[in-house]
Tab-separated table of C-alpha atoms and ligand atoms in Angstrom:
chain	number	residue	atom	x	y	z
A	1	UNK	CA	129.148	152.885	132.024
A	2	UNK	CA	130.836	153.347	135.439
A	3	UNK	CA	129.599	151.253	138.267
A	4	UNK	CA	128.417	153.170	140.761
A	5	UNK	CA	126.623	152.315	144.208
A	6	UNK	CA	123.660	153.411	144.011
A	7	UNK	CA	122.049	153.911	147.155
A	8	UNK	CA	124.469	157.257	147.556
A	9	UNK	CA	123.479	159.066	144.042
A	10	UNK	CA	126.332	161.282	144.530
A	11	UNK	CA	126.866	162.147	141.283
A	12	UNK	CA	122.988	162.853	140.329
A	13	UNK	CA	123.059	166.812	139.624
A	14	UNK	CA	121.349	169.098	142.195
A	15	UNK	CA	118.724	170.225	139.617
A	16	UNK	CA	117.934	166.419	138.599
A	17	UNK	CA	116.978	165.453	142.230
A	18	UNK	CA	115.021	169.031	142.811
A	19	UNK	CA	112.904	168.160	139.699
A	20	UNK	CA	112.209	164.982	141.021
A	21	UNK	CA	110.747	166.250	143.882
A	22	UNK	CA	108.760	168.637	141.375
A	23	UNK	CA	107.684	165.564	139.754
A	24	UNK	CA	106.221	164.063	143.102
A	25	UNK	CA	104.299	166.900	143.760
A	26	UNK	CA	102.624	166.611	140.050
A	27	UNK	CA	101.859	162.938	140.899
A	28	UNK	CA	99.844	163.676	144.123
A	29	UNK	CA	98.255	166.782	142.556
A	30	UNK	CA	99.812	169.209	145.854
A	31	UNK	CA	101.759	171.674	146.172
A	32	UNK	CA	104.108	170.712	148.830
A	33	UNK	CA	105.487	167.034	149.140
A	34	UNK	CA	106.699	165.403	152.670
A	35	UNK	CA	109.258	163.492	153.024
A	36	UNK	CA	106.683	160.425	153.572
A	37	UNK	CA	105.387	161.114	150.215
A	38	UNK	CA	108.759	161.488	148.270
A	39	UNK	CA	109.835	158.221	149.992
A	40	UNK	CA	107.292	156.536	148.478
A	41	UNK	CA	107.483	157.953	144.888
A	42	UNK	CA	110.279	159.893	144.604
A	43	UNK	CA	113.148	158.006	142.334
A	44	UNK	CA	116.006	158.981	145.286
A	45	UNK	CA	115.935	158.210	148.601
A	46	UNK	CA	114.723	160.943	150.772
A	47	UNK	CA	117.680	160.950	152.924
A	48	UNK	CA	120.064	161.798	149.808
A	49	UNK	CA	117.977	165.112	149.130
A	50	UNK	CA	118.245	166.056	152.936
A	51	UNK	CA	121.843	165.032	152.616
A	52	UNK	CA	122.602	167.292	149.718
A	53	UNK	CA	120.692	170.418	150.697
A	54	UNK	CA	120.638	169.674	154.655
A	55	UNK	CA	117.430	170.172	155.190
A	56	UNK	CA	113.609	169.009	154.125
A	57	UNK	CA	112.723	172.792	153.986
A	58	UNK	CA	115.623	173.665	152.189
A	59	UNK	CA	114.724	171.218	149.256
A	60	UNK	CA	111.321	172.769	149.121
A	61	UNK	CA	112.552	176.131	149.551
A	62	UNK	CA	114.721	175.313	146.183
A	63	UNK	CA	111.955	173.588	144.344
A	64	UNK	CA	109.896	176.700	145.020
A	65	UNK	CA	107.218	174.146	146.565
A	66	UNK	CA	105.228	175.335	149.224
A	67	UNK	CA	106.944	175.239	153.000
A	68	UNK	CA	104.689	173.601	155.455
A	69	UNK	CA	107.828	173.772	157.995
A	70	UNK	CA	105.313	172.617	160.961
A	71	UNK	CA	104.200	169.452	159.420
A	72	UNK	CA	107.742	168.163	158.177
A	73	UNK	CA	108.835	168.421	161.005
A	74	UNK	CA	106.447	166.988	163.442
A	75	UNK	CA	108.199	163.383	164.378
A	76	UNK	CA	106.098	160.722	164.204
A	77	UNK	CA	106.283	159.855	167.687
A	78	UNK	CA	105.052	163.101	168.294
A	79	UNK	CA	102.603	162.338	166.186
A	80	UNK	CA	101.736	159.360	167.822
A	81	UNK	CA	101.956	160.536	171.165
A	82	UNK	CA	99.204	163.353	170.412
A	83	UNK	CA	96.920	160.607	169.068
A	84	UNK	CA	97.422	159.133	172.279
A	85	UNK	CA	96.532	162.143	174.071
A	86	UNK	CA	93.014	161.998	172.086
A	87	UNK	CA	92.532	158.643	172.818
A	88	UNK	CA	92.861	159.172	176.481
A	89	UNK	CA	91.253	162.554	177.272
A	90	UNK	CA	87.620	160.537	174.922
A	91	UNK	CA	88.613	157.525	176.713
A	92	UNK	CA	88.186	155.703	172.856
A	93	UNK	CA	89.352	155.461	169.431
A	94	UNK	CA	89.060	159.258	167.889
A	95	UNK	CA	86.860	159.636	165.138
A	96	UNK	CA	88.358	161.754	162.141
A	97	UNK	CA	86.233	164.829	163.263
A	98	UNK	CA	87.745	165.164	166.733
A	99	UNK	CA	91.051	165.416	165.400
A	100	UNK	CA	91.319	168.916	165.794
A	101	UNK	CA	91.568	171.519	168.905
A	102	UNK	CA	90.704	170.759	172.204
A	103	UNK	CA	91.617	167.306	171.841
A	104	UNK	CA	94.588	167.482	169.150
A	105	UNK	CA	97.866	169.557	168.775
A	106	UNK	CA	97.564	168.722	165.039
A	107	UNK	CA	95.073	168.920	162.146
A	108	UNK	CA	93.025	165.792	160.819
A	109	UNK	CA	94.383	166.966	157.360
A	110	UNK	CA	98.133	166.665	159.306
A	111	UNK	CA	97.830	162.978	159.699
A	112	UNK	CA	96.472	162.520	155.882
A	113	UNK	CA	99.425	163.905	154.838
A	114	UNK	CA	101.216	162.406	156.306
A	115	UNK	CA	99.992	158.582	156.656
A	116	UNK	CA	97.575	159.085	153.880
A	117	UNK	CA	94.803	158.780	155.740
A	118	UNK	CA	93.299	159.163	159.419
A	119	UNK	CA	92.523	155.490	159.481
A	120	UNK	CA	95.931	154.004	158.172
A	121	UNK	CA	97.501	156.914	160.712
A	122	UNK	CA	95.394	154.643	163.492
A	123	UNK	CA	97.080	151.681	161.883
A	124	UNK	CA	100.466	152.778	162.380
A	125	UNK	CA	99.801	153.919	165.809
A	126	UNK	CA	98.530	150.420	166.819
A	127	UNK	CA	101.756	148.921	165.613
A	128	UNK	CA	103.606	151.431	167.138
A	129	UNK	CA	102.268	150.853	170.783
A	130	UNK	CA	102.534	147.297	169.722
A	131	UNK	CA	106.452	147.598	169.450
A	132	UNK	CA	108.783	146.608	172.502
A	133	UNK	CA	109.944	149.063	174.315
A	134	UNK	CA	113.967	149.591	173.412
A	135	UNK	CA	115.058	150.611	176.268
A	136	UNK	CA	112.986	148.188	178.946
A	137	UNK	CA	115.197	145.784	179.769
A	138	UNK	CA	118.350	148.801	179.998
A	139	UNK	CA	120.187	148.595	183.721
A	140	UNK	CA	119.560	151.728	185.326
A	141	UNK	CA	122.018	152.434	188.267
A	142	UNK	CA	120.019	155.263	189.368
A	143	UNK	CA	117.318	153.126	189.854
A	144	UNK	CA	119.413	150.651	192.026
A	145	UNK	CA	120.742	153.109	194.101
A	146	UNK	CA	117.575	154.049	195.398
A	147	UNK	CA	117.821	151.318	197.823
A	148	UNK	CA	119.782	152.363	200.828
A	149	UNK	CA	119.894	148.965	202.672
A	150	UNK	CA	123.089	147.442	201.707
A	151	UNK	CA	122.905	144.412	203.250
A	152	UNK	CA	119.719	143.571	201.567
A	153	UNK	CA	120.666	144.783	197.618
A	154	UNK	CA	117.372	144.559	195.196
A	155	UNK	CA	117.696	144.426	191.918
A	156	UNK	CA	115.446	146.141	190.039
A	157	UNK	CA	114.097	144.717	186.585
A	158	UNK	CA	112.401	148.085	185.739
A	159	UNK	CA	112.455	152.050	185.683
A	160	UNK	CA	110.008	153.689	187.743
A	161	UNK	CA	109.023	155.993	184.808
A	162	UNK	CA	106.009	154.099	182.747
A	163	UNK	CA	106.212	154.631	179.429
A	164	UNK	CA	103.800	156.292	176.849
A	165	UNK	CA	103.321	152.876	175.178
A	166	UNK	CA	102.921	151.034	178.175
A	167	UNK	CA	100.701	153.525	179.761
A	168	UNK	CA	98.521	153.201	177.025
A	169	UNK	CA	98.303	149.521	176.797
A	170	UNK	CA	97.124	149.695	180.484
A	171	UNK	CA	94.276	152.549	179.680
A	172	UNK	CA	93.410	149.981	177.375
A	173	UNK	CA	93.141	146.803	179.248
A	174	UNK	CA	91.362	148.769	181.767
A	175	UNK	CA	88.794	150.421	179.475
A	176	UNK	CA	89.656	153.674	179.920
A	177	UNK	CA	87.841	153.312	183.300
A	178	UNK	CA	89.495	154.581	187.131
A	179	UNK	CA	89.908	150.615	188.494
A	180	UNK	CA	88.458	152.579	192.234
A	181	UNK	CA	85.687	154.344	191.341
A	182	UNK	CA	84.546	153.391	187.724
A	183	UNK	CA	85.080	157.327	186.383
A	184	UNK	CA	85.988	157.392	182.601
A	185	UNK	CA	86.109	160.381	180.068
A	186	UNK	CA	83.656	158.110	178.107
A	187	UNK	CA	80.896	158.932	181.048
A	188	UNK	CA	82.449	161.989	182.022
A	189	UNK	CA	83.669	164.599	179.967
A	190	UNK	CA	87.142	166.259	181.371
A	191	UNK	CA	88.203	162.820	183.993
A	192	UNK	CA	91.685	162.551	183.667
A	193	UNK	CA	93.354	158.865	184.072
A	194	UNK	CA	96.138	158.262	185.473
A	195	UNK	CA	98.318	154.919	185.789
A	196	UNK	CA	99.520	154.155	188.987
A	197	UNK	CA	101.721	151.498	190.548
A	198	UNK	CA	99.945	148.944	192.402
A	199	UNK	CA	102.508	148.275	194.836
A	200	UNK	CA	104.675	151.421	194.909
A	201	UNK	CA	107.804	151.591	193.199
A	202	UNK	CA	109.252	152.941	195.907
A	203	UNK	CA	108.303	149.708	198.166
A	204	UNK	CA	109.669	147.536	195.329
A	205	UNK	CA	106.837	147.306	192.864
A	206	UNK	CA	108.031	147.095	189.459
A	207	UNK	CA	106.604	148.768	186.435
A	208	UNK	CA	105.166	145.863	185.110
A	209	UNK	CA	101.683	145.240	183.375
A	210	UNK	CA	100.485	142.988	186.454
A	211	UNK	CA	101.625	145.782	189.081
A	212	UNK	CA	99.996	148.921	186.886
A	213	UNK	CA	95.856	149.796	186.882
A	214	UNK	CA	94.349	153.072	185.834
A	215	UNK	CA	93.265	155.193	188.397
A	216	UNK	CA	91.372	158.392	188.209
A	217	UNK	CA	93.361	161.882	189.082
A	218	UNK	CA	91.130	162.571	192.315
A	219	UNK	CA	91.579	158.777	193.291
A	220	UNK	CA	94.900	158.736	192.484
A	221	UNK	CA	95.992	161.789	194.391
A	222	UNK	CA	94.454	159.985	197.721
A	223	UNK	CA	96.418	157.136	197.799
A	224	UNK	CA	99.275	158.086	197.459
A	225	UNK	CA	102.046	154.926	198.873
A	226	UNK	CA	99.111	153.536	200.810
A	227	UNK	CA	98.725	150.329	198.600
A	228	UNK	CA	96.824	148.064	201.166
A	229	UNK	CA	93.504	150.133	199.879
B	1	ZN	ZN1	88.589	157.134	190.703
């Protein structure tokens, strides 16, 4: 037998990995698998089927599977970023029945598929927002140019922009609730929440936990740089 690496599986035939797929979708009893799925029971790494037929669809398409094109190719930070979207317009951890329109993009039966369940999709979504930020500590000259005293440089530790994660973490640690007036979606259907720097940004404030509170959309629209308030 010829050693082979076998991470690449260049020399399995076309019709071998297809039925493996095939074999997948027998296992979970559907007739479509996701990439999620085959990952986890397939016999090839999902990557060398997209490699060999260039696409997730394609492989499908040749397996004569059902095409659920939307739900393959949702990311799953899209994904994510829509359950943060529920969270924030019920101001609290969506149930599995309010996974669905007004509040979500995306089916309930999306996230099964694709986590396995609504609760272990929850799961991942905590340990997502739990994850650094890659990109927080980057330089950003367009940032530093903003200041147009150049006797007085300030270097700036952060980027103006918030982030979804860390906007979230603040709706969070503020319970959902405007830190001015108290409004919240949870006693109010339809508030919207913003998060707002507490010094400006603009004034030097950097986007930092300490320096960010939630504010409602009607407080936050009347303060505008005024941060003595
Ligand atoms: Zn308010």
């Amino acid at each position: 037998m010829k050693f082979t690496l076998k991470s690449y599986h260049r020399n399995v035939p076309d019709e071998e990995l297809l039925n493996d797929v095939i074999a997948v979708s027998k296992m979970t009893g559907r007739n479509t698998v996701t990439m999620a799925e085959y990952e986890q029971h397939g016999k090839y790494h999902p990557s060398t089927l997209h490699r060999r037929f260039h696409s997730w669809f394609k492989v499908l398409e040749k397996t004569g599977l059902e095409k659920s094109r939307s739900d393959i190719n949702i990311p799953e930070k899209e994904l994510f970023k829509n359950i943060e979207d529920i969270w924030v317009q019920l101001g609290r951890q969506p149930k599995y029945d309010e996974v669905k329109k007004p509040f979500s993009k995306y089916s309930a039966g999306t996230y099964d598929k694709r986590f396995g369940s609504w609760l272990k999709a929850l799961d991942k979504f905590v340990e997502y927002i739990n994850e650094e930020d890659d990109d927080s500590n980057e330089e950003n000259t367009e940032n530093n140019q903003l200041n147009n005293n150049p006797e007085k440089p300030t270097r700036r530790k952060t980027k103006r922009n918030i982030s979804d994660r860390l906007r979230f973490t603040i709706l969070m640690r503020d319970g959902f609730t405007c830190q001015s007036c108290g409004a919240s979606p949870t006693k109010e259907r339809g508030v919207e929440l913003h998060v707002d720097h507490i010094l400006p940004w603009s004034k030097g404030g950097e986007t930092e936990e300490k320096n960010l509170q939630t504010k409602c959309k009607q407080c936050n629209l009347g303060k505008g740089n005024a941060f003595n308030k």
